[in-house]
Coordinates of C-alpha atoms and ligand atoms in Angstrom, one line a residue:
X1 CA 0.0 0.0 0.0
X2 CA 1.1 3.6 -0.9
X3 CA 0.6 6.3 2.0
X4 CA 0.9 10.1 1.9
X5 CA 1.9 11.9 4.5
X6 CA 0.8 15.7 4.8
X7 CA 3.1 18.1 7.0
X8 CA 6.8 18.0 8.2
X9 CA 6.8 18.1 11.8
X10 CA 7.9 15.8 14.8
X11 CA 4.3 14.4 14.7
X12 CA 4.3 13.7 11.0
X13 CA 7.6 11.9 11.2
X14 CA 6.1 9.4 14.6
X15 CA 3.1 8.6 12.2
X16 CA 5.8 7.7 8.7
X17 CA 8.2 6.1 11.3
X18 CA 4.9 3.9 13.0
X19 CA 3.2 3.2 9.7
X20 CA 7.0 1.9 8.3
X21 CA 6.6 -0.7 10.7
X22 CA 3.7 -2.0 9.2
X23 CA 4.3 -5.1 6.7
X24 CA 1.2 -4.0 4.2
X25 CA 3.1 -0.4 3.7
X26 CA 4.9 -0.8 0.5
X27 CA 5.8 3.2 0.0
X28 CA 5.6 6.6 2.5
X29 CA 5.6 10.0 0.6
X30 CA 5.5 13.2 2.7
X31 CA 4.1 16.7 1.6
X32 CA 6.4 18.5 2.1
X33 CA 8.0 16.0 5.0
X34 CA 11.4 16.8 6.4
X35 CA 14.9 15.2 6.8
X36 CA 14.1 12.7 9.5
X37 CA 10.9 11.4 7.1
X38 CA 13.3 11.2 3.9
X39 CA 15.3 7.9 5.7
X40 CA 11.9 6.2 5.5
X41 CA 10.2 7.7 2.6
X42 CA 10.0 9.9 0.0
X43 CA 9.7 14.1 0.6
X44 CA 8.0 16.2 -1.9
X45 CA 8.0 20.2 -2.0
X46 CA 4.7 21.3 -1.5
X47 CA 2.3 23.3 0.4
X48 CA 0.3 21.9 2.7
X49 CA -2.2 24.2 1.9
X50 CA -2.0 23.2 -1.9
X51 CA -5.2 21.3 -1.9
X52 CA -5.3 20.6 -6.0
X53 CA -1.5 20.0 -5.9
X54 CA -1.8 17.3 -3.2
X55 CA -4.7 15.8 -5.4
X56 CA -3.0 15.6 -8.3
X57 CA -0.1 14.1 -6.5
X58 CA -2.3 11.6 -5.0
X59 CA -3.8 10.7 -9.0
X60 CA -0.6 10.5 -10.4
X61 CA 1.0 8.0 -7.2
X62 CA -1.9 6.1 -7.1
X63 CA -1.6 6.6 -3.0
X64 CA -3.7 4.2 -1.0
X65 CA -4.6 6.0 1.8
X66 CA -3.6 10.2 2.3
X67 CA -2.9 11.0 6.4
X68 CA -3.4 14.6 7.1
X69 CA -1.0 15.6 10.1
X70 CA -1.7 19.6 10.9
X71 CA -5.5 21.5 11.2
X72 CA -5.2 23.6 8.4
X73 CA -5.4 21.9 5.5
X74 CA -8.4 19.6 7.5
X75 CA -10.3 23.2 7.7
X76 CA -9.5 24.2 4.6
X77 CA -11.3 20.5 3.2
X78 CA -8.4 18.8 1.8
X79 CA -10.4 15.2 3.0
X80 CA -13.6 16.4 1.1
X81 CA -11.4 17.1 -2.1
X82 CA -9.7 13.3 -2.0
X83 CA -12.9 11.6 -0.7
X84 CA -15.2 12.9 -3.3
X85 CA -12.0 12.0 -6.4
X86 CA -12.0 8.6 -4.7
X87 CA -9.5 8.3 -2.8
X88 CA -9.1 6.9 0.9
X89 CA -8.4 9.8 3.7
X90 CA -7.6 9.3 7.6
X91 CA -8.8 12.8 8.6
X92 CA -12.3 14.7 8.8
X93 CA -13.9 16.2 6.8
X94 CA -14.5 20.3 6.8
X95 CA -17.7 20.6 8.6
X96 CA -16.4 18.5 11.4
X97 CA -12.8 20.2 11.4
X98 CA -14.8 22.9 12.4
X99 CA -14.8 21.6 15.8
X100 CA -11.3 23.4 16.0
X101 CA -11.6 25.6 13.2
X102 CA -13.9 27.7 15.1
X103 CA -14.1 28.3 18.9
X104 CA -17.6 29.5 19.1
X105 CA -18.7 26.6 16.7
X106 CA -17.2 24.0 19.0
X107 CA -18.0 25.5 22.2
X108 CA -22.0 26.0 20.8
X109 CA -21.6 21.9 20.0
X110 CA -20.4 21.5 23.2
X111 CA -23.5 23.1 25.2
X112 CA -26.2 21.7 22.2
X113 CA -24.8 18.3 23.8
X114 CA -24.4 18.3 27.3
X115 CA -20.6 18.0 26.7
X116 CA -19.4 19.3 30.4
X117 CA -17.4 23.1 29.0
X118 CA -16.8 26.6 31.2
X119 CA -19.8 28.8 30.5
X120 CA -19.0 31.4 27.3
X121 CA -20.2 33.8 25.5
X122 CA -19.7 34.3 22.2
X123 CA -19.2 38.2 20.7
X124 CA -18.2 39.5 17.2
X125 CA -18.0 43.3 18.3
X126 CA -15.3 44.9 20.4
X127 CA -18.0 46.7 22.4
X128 CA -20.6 43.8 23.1
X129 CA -17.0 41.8 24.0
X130 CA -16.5 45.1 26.7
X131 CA -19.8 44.5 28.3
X132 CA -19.8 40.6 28.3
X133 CA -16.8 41.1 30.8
X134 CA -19.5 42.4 33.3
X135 CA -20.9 38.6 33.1
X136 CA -17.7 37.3 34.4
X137 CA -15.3 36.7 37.8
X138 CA -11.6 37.2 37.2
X139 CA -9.4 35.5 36.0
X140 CA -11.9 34.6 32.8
X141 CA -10.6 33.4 29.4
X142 CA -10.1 35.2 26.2
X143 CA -10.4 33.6 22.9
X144 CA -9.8 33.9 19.2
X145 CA -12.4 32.5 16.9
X146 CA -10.6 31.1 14.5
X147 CA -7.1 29.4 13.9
X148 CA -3.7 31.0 15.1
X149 CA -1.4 28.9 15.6
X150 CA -1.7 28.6 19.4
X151 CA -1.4 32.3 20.2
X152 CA -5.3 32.5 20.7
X153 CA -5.9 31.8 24.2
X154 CA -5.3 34.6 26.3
X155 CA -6.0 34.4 30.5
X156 CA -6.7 37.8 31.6
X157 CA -6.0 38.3 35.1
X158 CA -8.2 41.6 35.6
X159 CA -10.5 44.3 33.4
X160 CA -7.4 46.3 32.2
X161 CA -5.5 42.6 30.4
X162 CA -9.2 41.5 29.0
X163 CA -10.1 44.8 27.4
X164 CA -6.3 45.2 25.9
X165 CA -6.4 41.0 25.0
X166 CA -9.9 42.0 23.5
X167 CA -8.6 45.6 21.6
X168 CA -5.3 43.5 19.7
X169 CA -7.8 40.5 18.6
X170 CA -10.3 42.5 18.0
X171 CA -9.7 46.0 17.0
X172 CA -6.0 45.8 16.0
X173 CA -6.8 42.3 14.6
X174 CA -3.4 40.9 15.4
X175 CA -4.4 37.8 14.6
X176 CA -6.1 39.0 11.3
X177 CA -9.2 37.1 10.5
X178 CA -8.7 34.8 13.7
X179 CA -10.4 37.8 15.4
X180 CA -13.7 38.2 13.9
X181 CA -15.1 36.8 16.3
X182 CA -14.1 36.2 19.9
X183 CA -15.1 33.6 23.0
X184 CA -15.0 34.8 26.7
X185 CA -15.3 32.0 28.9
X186 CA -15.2 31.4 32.8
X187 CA -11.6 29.9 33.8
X188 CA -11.2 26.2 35.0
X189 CA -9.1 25.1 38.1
X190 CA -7.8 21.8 37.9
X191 CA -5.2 19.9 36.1
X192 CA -4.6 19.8 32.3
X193 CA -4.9 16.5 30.5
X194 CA -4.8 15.5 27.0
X195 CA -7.2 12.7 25.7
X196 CA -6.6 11.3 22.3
X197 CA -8.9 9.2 20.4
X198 CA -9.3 7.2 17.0
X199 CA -13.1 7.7 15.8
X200 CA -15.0 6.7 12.7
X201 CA -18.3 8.1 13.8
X202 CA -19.5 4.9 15.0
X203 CA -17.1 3.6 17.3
X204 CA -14.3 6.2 19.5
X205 CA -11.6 4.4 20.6
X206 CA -9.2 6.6 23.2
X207 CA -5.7 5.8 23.1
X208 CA -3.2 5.8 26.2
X209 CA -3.1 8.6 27.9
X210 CA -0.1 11.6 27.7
X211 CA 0.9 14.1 29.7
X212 CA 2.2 17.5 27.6
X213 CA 4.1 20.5 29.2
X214 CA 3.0 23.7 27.2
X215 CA 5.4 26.5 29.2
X216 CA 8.4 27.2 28.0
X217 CA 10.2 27.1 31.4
X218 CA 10.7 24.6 34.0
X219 CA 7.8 24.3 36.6
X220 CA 4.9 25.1 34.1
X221 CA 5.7 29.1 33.9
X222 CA 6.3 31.7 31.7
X223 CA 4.4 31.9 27.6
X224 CA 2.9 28.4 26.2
X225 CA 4.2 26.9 22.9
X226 CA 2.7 24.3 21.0
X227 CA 4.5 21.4 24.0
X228 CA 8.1 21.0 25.3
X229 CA 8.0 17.6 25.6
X230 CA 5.6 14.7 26.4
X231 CA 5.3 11.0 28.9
X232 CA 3.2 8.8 28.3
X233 CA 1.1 7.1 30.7
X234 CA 0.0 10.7 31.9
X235 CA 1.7 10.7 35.5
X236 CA -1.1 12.7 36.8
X237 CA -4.0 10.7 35.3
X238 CA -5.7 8.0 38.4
X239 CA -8.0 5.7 36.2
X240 CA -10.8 8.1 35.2
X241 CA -11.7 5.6 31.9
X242 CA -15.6 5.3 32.9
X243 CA -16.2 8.5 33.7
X244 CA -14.2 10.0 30.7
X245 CA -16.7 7.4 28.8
X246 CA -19.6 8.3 30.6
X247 CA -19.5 12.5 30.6
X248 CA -17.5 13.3 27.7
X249 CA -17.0 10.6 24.8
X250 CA -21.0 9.3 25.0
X251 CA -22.2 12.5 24.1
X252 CA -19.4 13.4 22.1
X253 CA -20.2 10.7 19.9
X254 CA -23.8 11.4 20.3
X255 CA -23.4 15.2 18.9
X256 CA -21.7 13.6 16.0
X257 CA -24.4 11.8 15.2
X258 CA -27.2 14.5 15.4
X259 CA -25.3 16.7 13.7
X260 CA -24.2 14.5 10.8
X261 CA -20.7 15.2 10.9
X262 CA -18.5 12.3 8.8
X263 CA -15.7 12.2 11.5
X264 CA -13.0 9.6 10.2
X265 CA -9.6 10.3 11.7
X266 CA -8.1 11.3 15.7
X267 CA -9.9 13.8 17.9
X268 CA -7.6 15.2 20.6
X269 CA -9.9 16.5 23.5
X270 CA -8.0 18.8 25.6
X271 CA -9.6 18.5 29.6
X272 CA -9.1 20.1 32.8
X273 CA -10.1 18.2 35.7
X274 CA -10.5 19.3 38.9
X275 CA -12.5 16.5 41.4
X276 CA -12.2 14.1 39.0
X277 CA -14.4 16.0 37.5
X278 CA -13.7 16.7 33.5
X279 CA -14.1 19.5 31.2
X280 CA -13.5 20.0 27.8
X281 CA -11.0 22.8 27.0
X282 CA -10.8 22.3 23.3
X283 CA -11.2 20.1 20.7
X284 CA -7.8 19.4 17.9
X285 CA -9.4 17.1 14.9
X286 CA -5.9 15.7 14.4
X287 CA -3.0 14.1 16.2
X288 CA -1.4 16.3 19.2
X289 CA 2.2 17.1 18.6
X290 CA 4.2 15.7 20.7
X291 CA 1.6 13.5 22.7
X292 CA 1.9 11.4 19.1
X293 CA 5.5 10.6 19.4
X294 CA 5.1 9.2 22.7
X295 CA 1.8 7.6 22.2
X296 CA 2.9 6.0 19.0
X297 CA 5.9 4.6 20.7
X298 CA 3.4 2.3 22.6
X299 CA 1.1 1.3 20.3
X300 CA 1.7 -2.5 19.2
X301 CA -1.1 -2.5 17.0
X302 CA -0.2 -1.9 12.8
X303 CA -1.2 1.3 12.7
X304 CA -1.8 1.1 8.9
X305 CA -4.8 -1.2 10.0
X306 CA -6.2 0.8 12.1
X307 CA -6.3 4.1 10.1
X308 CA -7.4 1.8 6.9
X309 CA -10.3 1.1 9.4
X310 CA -10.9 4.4 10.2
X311 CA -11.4 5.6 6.8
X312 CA -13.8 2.3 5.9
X313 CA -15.8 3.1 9.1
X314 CA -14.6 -0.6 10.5
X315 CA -13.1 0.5 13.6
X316 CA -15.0 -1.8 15.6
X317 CA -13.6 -4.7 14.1
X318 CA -9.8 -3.9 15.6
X319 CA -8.8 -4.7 18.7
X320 CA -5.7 -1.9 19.7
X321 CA -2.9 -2.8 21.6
X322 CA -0.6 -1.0 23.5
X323 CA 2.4 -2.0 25.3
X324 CA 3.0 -1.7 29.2
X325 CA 6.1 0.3 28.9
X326 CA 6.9 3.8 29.3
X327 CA 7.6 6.6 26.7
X328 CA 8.7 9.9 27.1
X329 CA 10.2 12.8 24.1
X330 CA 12.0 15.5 24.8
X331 CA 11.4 19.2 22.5
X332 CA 14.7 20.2 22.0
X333 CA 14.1 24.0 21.1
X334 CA 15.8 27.6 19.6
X335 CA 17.2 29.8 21.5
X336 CA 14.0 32.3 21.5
X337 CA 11.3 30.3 20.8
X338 CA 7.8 30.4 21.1
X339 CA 9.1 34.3 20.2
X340 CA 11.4 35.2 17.6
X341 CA 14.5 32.4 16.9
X342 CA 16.8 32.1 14.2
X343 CA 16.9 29.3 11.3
X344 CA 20.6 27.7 10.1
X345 CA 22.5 27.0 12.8
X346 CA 23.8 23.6 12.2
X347 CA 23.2 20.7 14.3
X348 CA 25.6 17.6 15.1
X349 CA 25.9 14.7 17.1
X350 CA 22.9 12.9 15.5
X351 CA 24.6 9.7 15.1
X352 CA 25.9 9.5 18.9
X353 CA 23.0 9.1 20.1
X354 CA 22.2 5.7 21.7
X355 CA 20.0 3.0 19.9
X356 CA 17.2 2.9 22.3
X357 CA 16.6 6.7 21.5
X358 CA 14.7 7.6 18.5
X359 CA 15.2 11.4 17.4
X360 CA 12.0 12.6 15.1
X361 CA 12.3 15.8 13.4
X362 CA 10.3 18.4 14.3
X363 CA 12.3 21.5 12.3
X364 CA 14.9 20.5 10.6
X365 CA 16.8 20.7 7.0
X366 CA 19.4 19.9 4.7
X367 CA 21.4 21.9 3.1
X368 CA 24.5 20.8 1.2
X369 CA 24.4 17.4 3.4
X370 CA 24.4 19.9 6.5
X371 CA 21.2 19.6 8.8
X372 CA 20.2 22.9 9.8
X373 CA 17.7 24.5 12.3
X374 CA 14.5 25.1 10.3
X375 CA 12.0 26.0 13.4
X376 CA 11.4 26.8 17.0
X377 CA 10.9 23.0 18.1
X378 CA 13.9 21.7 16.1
X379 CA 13.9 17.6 17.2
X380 CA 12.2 15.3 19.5
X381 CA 14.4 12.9 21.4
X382 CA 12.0 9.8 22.5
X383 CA 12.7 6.9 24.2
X384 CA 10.5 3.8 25.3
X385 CA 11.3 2.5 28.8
X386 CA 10.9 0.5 32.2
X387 CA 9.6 3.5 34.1
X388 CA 9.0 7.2 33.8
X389 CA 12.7 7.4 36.0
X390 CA 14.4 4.8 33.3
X391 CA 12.9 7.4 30.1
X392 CA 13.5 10.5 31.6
X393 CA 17.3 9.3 31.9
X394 CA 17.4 8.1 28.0
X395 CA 16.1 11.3 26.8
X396 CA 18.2 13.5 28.8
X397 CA 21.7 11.1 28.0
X398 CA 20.7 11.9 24.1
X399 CA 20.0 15.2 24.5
X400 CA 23.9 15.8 26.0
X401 CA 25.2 14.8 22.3
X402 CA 23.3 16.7 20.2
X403 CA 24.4 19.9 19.7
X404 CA 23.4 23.0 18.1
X405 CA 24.1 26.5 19.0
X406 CA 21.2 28.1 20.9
X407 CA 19.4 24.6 22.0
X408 CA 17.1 24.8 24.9
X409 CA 14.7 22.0 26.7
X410 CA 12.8 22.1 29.5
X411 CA 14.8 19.5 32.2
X412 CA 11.3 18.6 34.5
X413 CA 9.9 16.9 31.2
X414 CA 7.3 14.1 33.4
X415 CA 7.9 16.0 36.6
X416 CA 5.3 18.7 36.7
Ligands
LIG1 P1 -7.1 26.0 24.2 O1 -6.4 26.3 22.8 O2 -8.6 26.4 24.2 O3 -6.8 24.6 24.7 O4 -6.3 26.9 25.2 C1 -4.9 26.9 25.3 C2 -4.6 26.7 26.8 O5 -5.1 27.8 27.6 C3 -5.1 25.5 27.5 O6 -4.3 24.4 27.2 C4 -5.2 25.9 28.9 O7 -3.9 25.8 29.5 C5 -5.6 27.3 28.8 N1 -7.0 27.5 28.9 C6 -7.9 27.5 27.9 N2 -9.1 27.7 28.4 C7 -9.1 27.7 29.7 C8 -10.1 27.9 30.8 N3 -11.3 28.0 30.5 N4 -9.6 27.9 32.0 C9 -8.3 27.7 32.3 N5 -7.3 27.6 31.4 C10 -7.7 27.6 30.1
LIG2 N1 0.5 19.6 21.9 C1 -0.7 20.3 21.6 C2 -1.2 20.3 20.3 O1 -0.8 19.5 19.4 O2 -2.2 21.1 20.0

């Protein structure tokens, strides 16, 4: 079988190095890919956003089955364009992509179906935004409609942060259309938890559970960034499977339903819970990167199978597997990031890493054989293990010898 890949992160590369295990995987292509996917596959230039380009790449390779890594091109309906040429696609389709595409569309499904969510309300002027504040407690939430890239979510700590969070989305319209329209919504207490599940529409099977750390700095603080590093099981995480099943994936599945959404690929349900009591934060319609590179690690099940079963709505048919052990990935990062970092600044020490570390490349490439910086999370170092103690100490061995000028991690990766 022939697979695409679309994107080139860290994620992307877990889900080409996972489906390479498979025995039924005769080819991997990436659009666009990146250094780390082009030992195990094929990387084509390309936009990810290049919907007709990606189709005709897809006609002309005869691919089997196309997996679509990042949101955008899911929003923009790159599923719907394959799907309706004939072609197989693990990955929603626009309306439900939606679910993240849009705040106030999610959070409205949310409250439609008795899906536990802070209370909201939704605004599309600046001055009905100003006296929706009056409705809240501080600290409330601030959101951004639309996508941007994880610089949406603002926590406003009194009146003077929400009306200036509230003036540069929605006056200033830093985050251009993002903006239009904005959520305010009551903020949760409680610990942050990241639940990842394969659906078809029929049948949602959740995967193990993960633990990501969003701050840049040690001990949760200082500006989030799209995760510094990942363990899976979730450290934090006692066994809340019924209740998870009960308040949030029941009528979850049941909204789906009513609302006639073709849902054939992951949904990543961000939760707080406080009590052992959850609520839904967000909703990703993709793969969480890096909660994939650790989950992934621990599957034991081909994971061509299952996402062939995805896309033919036979999910319940496979029975996933996943093994006891331990898995944790460490973001190695530029100097900078999530604000401004520089790109180019070669990296070595690659091949002395150990053989029970895997590195996946998150921002990387090559240029006149020279691997280069090419983002703000530059590689994942991952490692499967005994215990969260025996994975921590793999990931932070590799991460001594590789070296690249500006590298930062976070060193309490599993800690806090
Ligand atoms: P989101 O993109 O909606 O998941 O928001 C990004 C991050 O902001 C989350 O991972 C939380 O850390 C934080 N956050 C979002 N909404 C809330 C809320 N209602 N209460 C507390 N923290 C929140
Ligand atoms: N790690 C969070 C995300 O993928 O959105």
């Amino acid at each position: 079988m022939k697979v695409l890949i679309i994107g080139s992160g860290g994620r992307e590369h877990a889900i080409a190095f996972s489906l390479s295990k498979s025995k039924k995987v005769t080819e991997i292509h990436a659009i666009p890919g990146n250094p780390g996917i082009s030992k195990i596959g094929t990387c084509h230039n390309g936009s990810v956003e290049d919907l007709d380009f990606i189709l005709q790449f897809v006609k002309e390779h005869k691919i089997d089955l196309t997996v679509i890594g990042p949101e955008v091109p899911l929003c923009l309906g790159l599923a719907d364009l394959l799907e309706d040429n004939g072609f197989k696609v693990f990955g929603p389709r626009k309306y439900a992509a939606t679910l993240e595409g849009s705040k106030a569309f999610s959070k409205s499904f949310m409250e439609k179906h008795n899906i536990p969510t802070a209370k909201y309300v939704e605004v599309s002027t600046y001055e009905d935004a100003l006296e929706a504040l009056n409705k809240f407690e501080y600290p409330l939430v601030v959101k951004a409609d639309g996508l941007a890239a994880g610089k949406g979510v603002v926590i406003c700590e009194n009146e003077l942060d929400a009306k200036a969070a509230l003036k540069e989305i929605m006056v200033d319209r830093l985050l251009s259309s993002a903006g239009e329209k904005v959520v305010i919504e009551e903020f949760l207490k409680g610990f942050e938890c990241s639940l990842l599940c394969f659906t078809d529409g029929e049948t949602i099977i959740p995967m193990v559970s993960a633990k990501d750390h969003k701050q840049i700095f040690d001990g949760n603080i200082g500006p989030n960034t799209g995760g510094m590093g990942t363990v899976s099981p979730n450290p934090f995480l006692k066994d809340m499977d019924e209740i998870l099943k009960q308040e949030v994936l029941n009528p979850f599945m049941e909204g789906l339903k009513k609302e006639n959404m073709d849902y054939r690929g992951v949904i990543f349900i961000g939760l707080m819970i406080d009590n052992n009591h959850p609520k839904v934060l967000e909703f990703n319609v993709r793969f969480g990167d890096p909660e994939t590179q650790v989950i992934l690690l621990r599957l034991e099940t081909d994971l061509f199978d299952i996402m062939n079963a995805v896309a033919d709505k036979s999910l319940k048919d496979i029975n996933i597997t996943w093994k006891k052990e331990h898995a944790a990935c460490l973001v190695l990062a530029s100097k900078g990031y999530p604000g401004k970092y520089e790109k180019g600044i070669e990296i070595t020490g690659l091949d002395d890493v150990n053989e029970d570390v895997i590195v996946f490349h998150a921002g990387t490439k090559l240029e006149n054989d020279k691997l280069l910086t090419n983002g703000g999370r530059v590689l994942n170092v991952c490692a499967l293990g005994t215990s969260l103690e025996d994975v921590r100490q793999k990931v932070y061995n590799a991460e001594k010898s590789i070296k690249f000028e500006g590298k930062y991690s976070r060193k309490d990766i599993g800690l806090a």
